[in-house]
Tab-separated table of C-alpha atoms in Angstrom:
chain	number	residue	atom	x	y	z
A	1	MET	CA	15.377	29.901	-27.400
A	2	THR	CA	15.416	29.386	-23.650
A	3	PHE	CA	12.347	30.120	-21.577
A	4	TYR	CA	11.732	30.793	-17.886
A	5	ASN	CA	15.305	31.886	-17.168
A	6	GLU	CA	13.991	34.432	-14.704
A	7	HIS	CA	12.534	31.672	-12.512
A	8	SER	CA	14.388	29.434	-10.075
A	9	LYS	CA	14.392	25.704	-10.714
A	10	VAL	CA	13.133	23.024	-8.363
A	11	TRP	CA	13.550	19.251	-8.291
A	12	VAL	CA	10.552	16.911	-8.508
A	13	SER	CA	10.608	13.476	-6.916
A	14	VAL	CA	8.194	10.646	-6.118
A	15	ASP	CA	7.985	8.773	-2.820
A	16	CYS	CA	6.168	5.461	-2.484
A	17	ILE	CA	4.270	4.250	0.559
A	18	ILE	CA	4.005	0.504	-0.031
A	19	PHE	CA	1.476	-1.242	2.193
A	20	GLY	CA	1.443	-4.968	2.897
A	21	PHE	CA	-0.552	-7.228	5.210
A	22	ASP	CA	1.099	-10.040	7.138
A	23	GLU	CA	0.478	-11.821	10.451
A	24	SER	CA	-2.713	-9.780	10.958
A	25	LYS	CA	-0.705	-6.551	10.799
A	26	LEU	CA	-0.730	-3.693	8.310
A	27	LYS	CA	2.860	-3.025	7.297
A	28	VAL	CA	4.882	-0.444	5.393
A	29	LEU	CA	8.067	-1.017	3.422
A	30	ILE	CA	10.948	1.242	4.533
A	31	GLY	CA	14.737	1.211	4.377
A	32	ARG	CA	17.843	3.132	5.317
A	33	ARG	CA	18.491	6.137	3.074
A	34	GLN	CA	21.528	5.432	0.869
A	35	MET	CA	22.356	8.958	-0.229
A	36	ASP	CA	23.126	12.366	1.223
A	37	PRO	CA	21.573	14.294	2.831
A	38	GLY	CA	20.147	12.020	5.486
A	39	ARG	CA	22.241	8.968	4.656
A	40	GLY	CA	21.434	6.133	7.066
A	41	GLU	CA	18.078	7.546	8.203
A	42	TRP	CA	14.924	5.476	7.859
A	43	SER	CA	13.092	6.494	4.719
A	44	LEU	CA	10.443	5.641	2.165
A	45	TYR	CA	11.644	4.438	-1.226
A	46	GLY	CA	11.550	6.999	-4.001
A	47	GLY	CA	13.439	8.776	-6.718
A	48	PHE	CA	13.563	11.788	-8.991
A	49	VAL	CA	11.285	12.246	-11.988
A	50	ALA	CA	13.208	11.961	-15.271
A	51	ALA	CA	12.845	14.604	-17.957
A	52	ASP	CA	11.108	12.160	-20.303
A	53	GLU	CA	8.504	10.703	-17.930
A	54	SER	CA	5.348	11.802	-16.168
A	55	ILE	CA	5.063	11.615	-12.379
A	56	ASP	CA	2.797	8.553	-12.687
A	57	GLU	CA	5.382	6.867	-14.902
A	58	ALA	CA	8.117	7.728	-12.408
A	59	ALA	CA	6.089	6.170	-9.578
A	60	LYS	CA	5.391	3.006	-11.599
A	61	ARG	CA	9.081	2.710	-12.498
A	62	THR	CA	10.126	3.185	-8.887
A	63	LEU	CA	7.663	0.555	-7.651
A	64	SER	CA	8.733	-1.898	-10.346
A	65	GLU	CA	12.438	-1.419	-9.583
A	66	LEU	CA	11.871	-2.007	-5.878
A	67	THR	CA	9.455	-4.936	-5.967
A	68	GLY	CA	9.889	-6.572	-9.352
A	69	ILE	CA	6.080	-6.599	-9.562
A	70	HIS	CA	4.233	-4.963	-12.447
A	71	ASN	CA	0.696	-3.526	-12.594
A	72	ILE	CA	0.703	-2.664	-8.908
A	73	PHE	CA	-2.357	-0.879	-7.540
A	74	MET	CA	-1.304	2.680	-6.707
A	75	ARG	CA	-2.996	5.979	-6.006
A	76	GLN	CA	-1.596	9.479	-5.602
A	77	VAL	CA	-1.520	10.793	-2.047
A	78	GLY	CA	-0.596	14.371	-2.847
A	79	ALA	CA	2.275	16.818	-3.227
A	80	PHE	CA	4.608	17.756	-0.381
A	81	GLY	CA	6.460	20.984	-0.941
A	82	LYS	CA	7.518	22.775	2.229
A	83	VAL	CA	10.433	25.049	1.412
A	84	ASP	CA	12.757	23.430	3.939
A	85	ARG	CA	11.577	19.813	3.588
A	86	ASP	CA	14.842	18.697	1.966
A	87	PRO	CA	18.166	20.174	3.159
A	88	GLY	CA	19.877	19.232	-0.101
A	89	GLU	CA	17.875	21.210	-2.670
A	90	ARG	CA	14.446	22.695	-3.215
A	91	VAL	CA	12.559	19.422	-3.798
A	92	ILE	CA	8.837	18.926	-4.298
A	93	SER	CA	7.765	15.325	-3.813
A	94	VAL	CA	4.584	13.675	-5.078
A	95	ALA	CA	3.676	10.724	-2.860
A	96	TYR	CA	1.864	7.557	-3.942
A	97	TYR	CA	0.570	4.637	-1.963
A	98	ALA	CA	0.620	1.103	-3.331
A	99	LEU	CA	-0.862	-2.210	-2.167
A	100	ILE	CA	0.887	-5.540	-2.643
A	101	ASN	CA	0.633	-9.049	-1.271
A	102	VAL	CA	3.690	-9.502	0.965
A	103	LYS	CA	4.124	-13.066	-0.303
A	104	ASP	CA	4.467	-11.781	-3.890
A	105	TYR	CA	7.553	-9.766	-2.975
A	106	ASP	CA	10.663	-11.816	-3.620
A	107	GLU	CA	12.710	-12.076	-0.422
A	108	LYS	CA	15.988	-11.942	-2.344
A	109	LEU	CA	14.986	-8.659	-3.973
A	110	ARG	CA	13.918	-7.233	-0.612
A	111	ARG	CA	17.337	-7.975	0.872
A	112	GLU	CA	19.056	-6.588	-2.206
A	113	HIS	CA	17.303	-3.234	-1.735
A	114	GLU	CA	17.821	-3.429	2.036
A	115	VAL	CA	14.220	-2.638	2.889
A	116	GLU	CA	12.066	-4.018	5.695
A	117	TRP	CA	8.397	-4.510	6.475
A	118	VAL	CA	7.498	-2.524	9.588
A	119	ASN	CA	4.162	-2.533	11.430
A	120	ILE	CA	2.210	0.655	10.748
A	121	ASN	CA	2.040	1.410	14.484
A	122	GLU	CA	5.782	0.894	14.983
A	123	ILE	CA	7.212	3.099	12.248
A	124	PRO	CA	10.319	4.970	13.443
A	125	GLN	CA	11.129	8.591	12.712
A	126	LEU	CA	11.582	8.816	8.951
A	127	TYR	CA	13.549	11.222	6.781
A	128	SER	CA	12.047	14.660	6.147
A	129	ASP	CA	8.220	14.574	6.012
A	130	HIS	CA	7.899	10.866	5.202
A	131	ASN	CA	5.955	10.118	8.405
A	132	GLU	CA	3.391	12.688	7.324
A	133	MET	CA	3.167	10.972	3.932
A	134	VAL	CA	2.534	7.585	5.555
A	135	MET	CA	-0.213	8.911	7.815
A	136	LYS	CA	-1.991	10.691	4.976
A	137	ALA	CA	-1.724	7.603	2.752
A	138	TRP	CA	-3.149	5.410	5.532
A	139	LYS	CA	-6.082	7.777	5.968
A	140	LEU	CA	-6.833	7.792	2.236
A	141	MET	CA	-6.594	3.999	2.053
A	142	LYS	CA	-9.054	3.638	4.955
A	143	GLN	CA	-11.550	5.849	3.135
A	144	LYS	CA	-11.081	3.989	-0.148
A	145	MET	CA	-11.542	0.560	1.431
A	146	ARG	CA	-14.976	1.531	2.736
A	147	THR	CA	-16.315	2.005	-0.791
A	148	GLU	CA	-14.068	-0.135	-3.020
A	149	PRO	CA	-12.686	-3.642	-2.409
A	150	ILE	CA	-9.063	-2.610	-2.844
A	151	GLY	CA	-8.062	-4.560	0.264
A	152	PHE	CA	-8.107	-7.821	-1.679
A	153	ARG	CA	-4.856	-6.725	-3.279
A	154	LEU	CA	-3.213	-7.209	0.110
A	155	LEU	CA	-4.456	-10.793	0.422
A	156	PRO	CA	-3.512	-14.028	-1.348
A	157	PRO	CA	-5.916	-15.249	-4.070
A	158	LEU	CA	-7.524	-17.620	-1.533
A	159	PHE	CA	-8.235	-16.398	1.985
A	160	THR	CA	-10.380	-17.168	5.018
A	161	LEU	CA	-13.044	-14.858	6.385
A	162	THR	CA	-10.923	-14.484	9.506
A	163	GLN	CA	-8.046	-13.192	7.382
A	164	LEU	CA	-10.384	-10.771	5.646
A	165	GLN	CA	-11.776	-9.477	8.940
A	166	ARG	CA	-8.306	-9.027	10.413
A	167	LEU	CA	-7.274	-7.083	7.325
A	168	TYR	CA	-10.122	-4.604	7.784
A	169	GLU	CA	-9.382	-4.364	11.491
A	170	ALA	CA	-5.685	-3.686	10.808
A	171	VAL	CA	-6.450	-0.979	8.274
A	172	GLY	CA	-9.266	0.562	10.283
A	173	GLY	CA	-7.383	0.376	13.573
A	174	GLU	CA	-10.295	-1.087	15.533
A	175	GLU	CA	-12.016	-4.401	16.180
A	176	ILE	CA	-15.049	-5.439	14.133
A	177	ASP	CA	-17.954	-7.496	15.419
A	178	LYS	CA	-17.488	-10.947	13.895
A	179	ARG	CA	-21.189	-11.750	13.460
A	180	ASN	CA	-22.052	-8.468	11.747
A	181	PHE	CA	-18.967	-8.638	9.541
A	182	ARG	CA	-19.782	-12.114	8.262
A	183	LYS	CA	-23.397	-11.184	7.704
A	184	ARG	CA	-22.322	-8.322	5.431
A	185	ILE	CA	-19.847	-10.565	3.606
A	186	LYS	CA	-22.582	-13.105	2.808
A	187	ASP	CA	-24.539	-10.356	1.052
A	188	MET	CA	-21.640	-9.721	-1.334
A	189	ASP	CA	-21.868	-12.016	-4.368
A	190	PHE	CA	-18.342	-11.144	-5.475
A	191	ILE	CA	-16.794	-12.810	-2.412
A	192	GLU	CA	-17.081	-16.466	-3.384
A	193	LYS	CA	-16.874	-19.422	-1.050
A	194	THR	CA	-14.815	-22.303	-2.442
A	195	GLU	CA	-14.785	-25.977	-1.516
A	196	LEU	CA	-11.187	-25.706	-0.347
A	197	ILE	CA	-10.313	-25.877	3.333
A	198	ASP	CA	-7.506	-24.092	5.163
A	199	LYS	CA	-6.203	-26.391	7.879
A	200	LEU	CA	-3.142	-24.370	8.786
A	201	SER	CA	-4.746	-21.463	10.630
A	202	SER	CA	-7.253	-23.471	12.692
A	203	LYS	CA	-7.597	-27.037	13.970
A	204	ARG	CA	-11.154	-27.364	12.689
A	205	GLY	CA	-10.265	-25.922	9.322
A	206	ALA	CA	-11.885	-22.958	7.588
A	207	PHE	CA	-13.353	-22.551	4.133
A	208	LEU	CA	-11.299	-20.514	1.689
A	209	TYR	CA	-12.843	-17.653	-0.255
A	210	ARG	CA	-11.849	-15.666	-3.330
A	211	PHE	CA	-12.650	-12.304	-4.858
A	212	ASN	CA	-14.554	-12.347	-8.165
A	213	ASN	CA	-13.713	-9.121	-9.989
A	214	LYS	CA	-16.214	-9.768	-12.791
A	215	ALA	CA	-19.078	-10.181	-10.326
A	216	TYR	CA	-17.997	-6.991	-8.528
A	217	LYS	CA	-18.050	-4.966	-11.761
A	218	GLU	CA	-21.528	-6.232	-12.526
A	219	ASP	CA	-22.782	-5.239	-9.083
A	220	PRO	CA	-20.489	-2.537	-7.618
A	221	ASN	CA	-22.742	-1.564	-4.699
A	222	PHE	CA	-19.957	-2.147	-2.209
A	223	LYS	CA	-19.818	-0.601	1.221
A	224	LEU	CA	-18.202	-2.107	4.286
């Protein structure tokens, strides 16, 4: 027996806003669209949801195919379903944002997929409503980073306090007072100072820090 024959069908897709942090800049991974309609236009990376997978599974598969990285942090941004958003068919897209360390993304795989890291403030006009997706994802990430330490997923395992401050400035879009920032960091037991020194980013050298997830879970009173 066939059901719902009286209703029109729509396509469901996922689009992924992948954020990275490099050279003190917040970046987004985009590429040229390789299919019609819109072939050659700048676009987010995405795909259609298969009949045997949930939308979360489709997003995880898409992220894994693009980056080669598993267990990526991702959160749903929302559904985008304007009637005329896709000139090809009636398509409803569910957008997700993901956070990865740029250095974890294999350069060979990036070239294979023909995608590029672009500064968040220099994103060109993207296909359909993808610019709207990026802006909404950025806003949600800003809000999340104030109450949860998700930003550490954009950093290497060892980082300097300067790197950490620049990350929060890049995401927040404004400068942070250095003295107040470091004072707040010292009150957070889950940001551990190591004995290692970074001599590449400064002549004097700077201590390297790391995020202790166990300590954070034991004392999750985080607010920055």
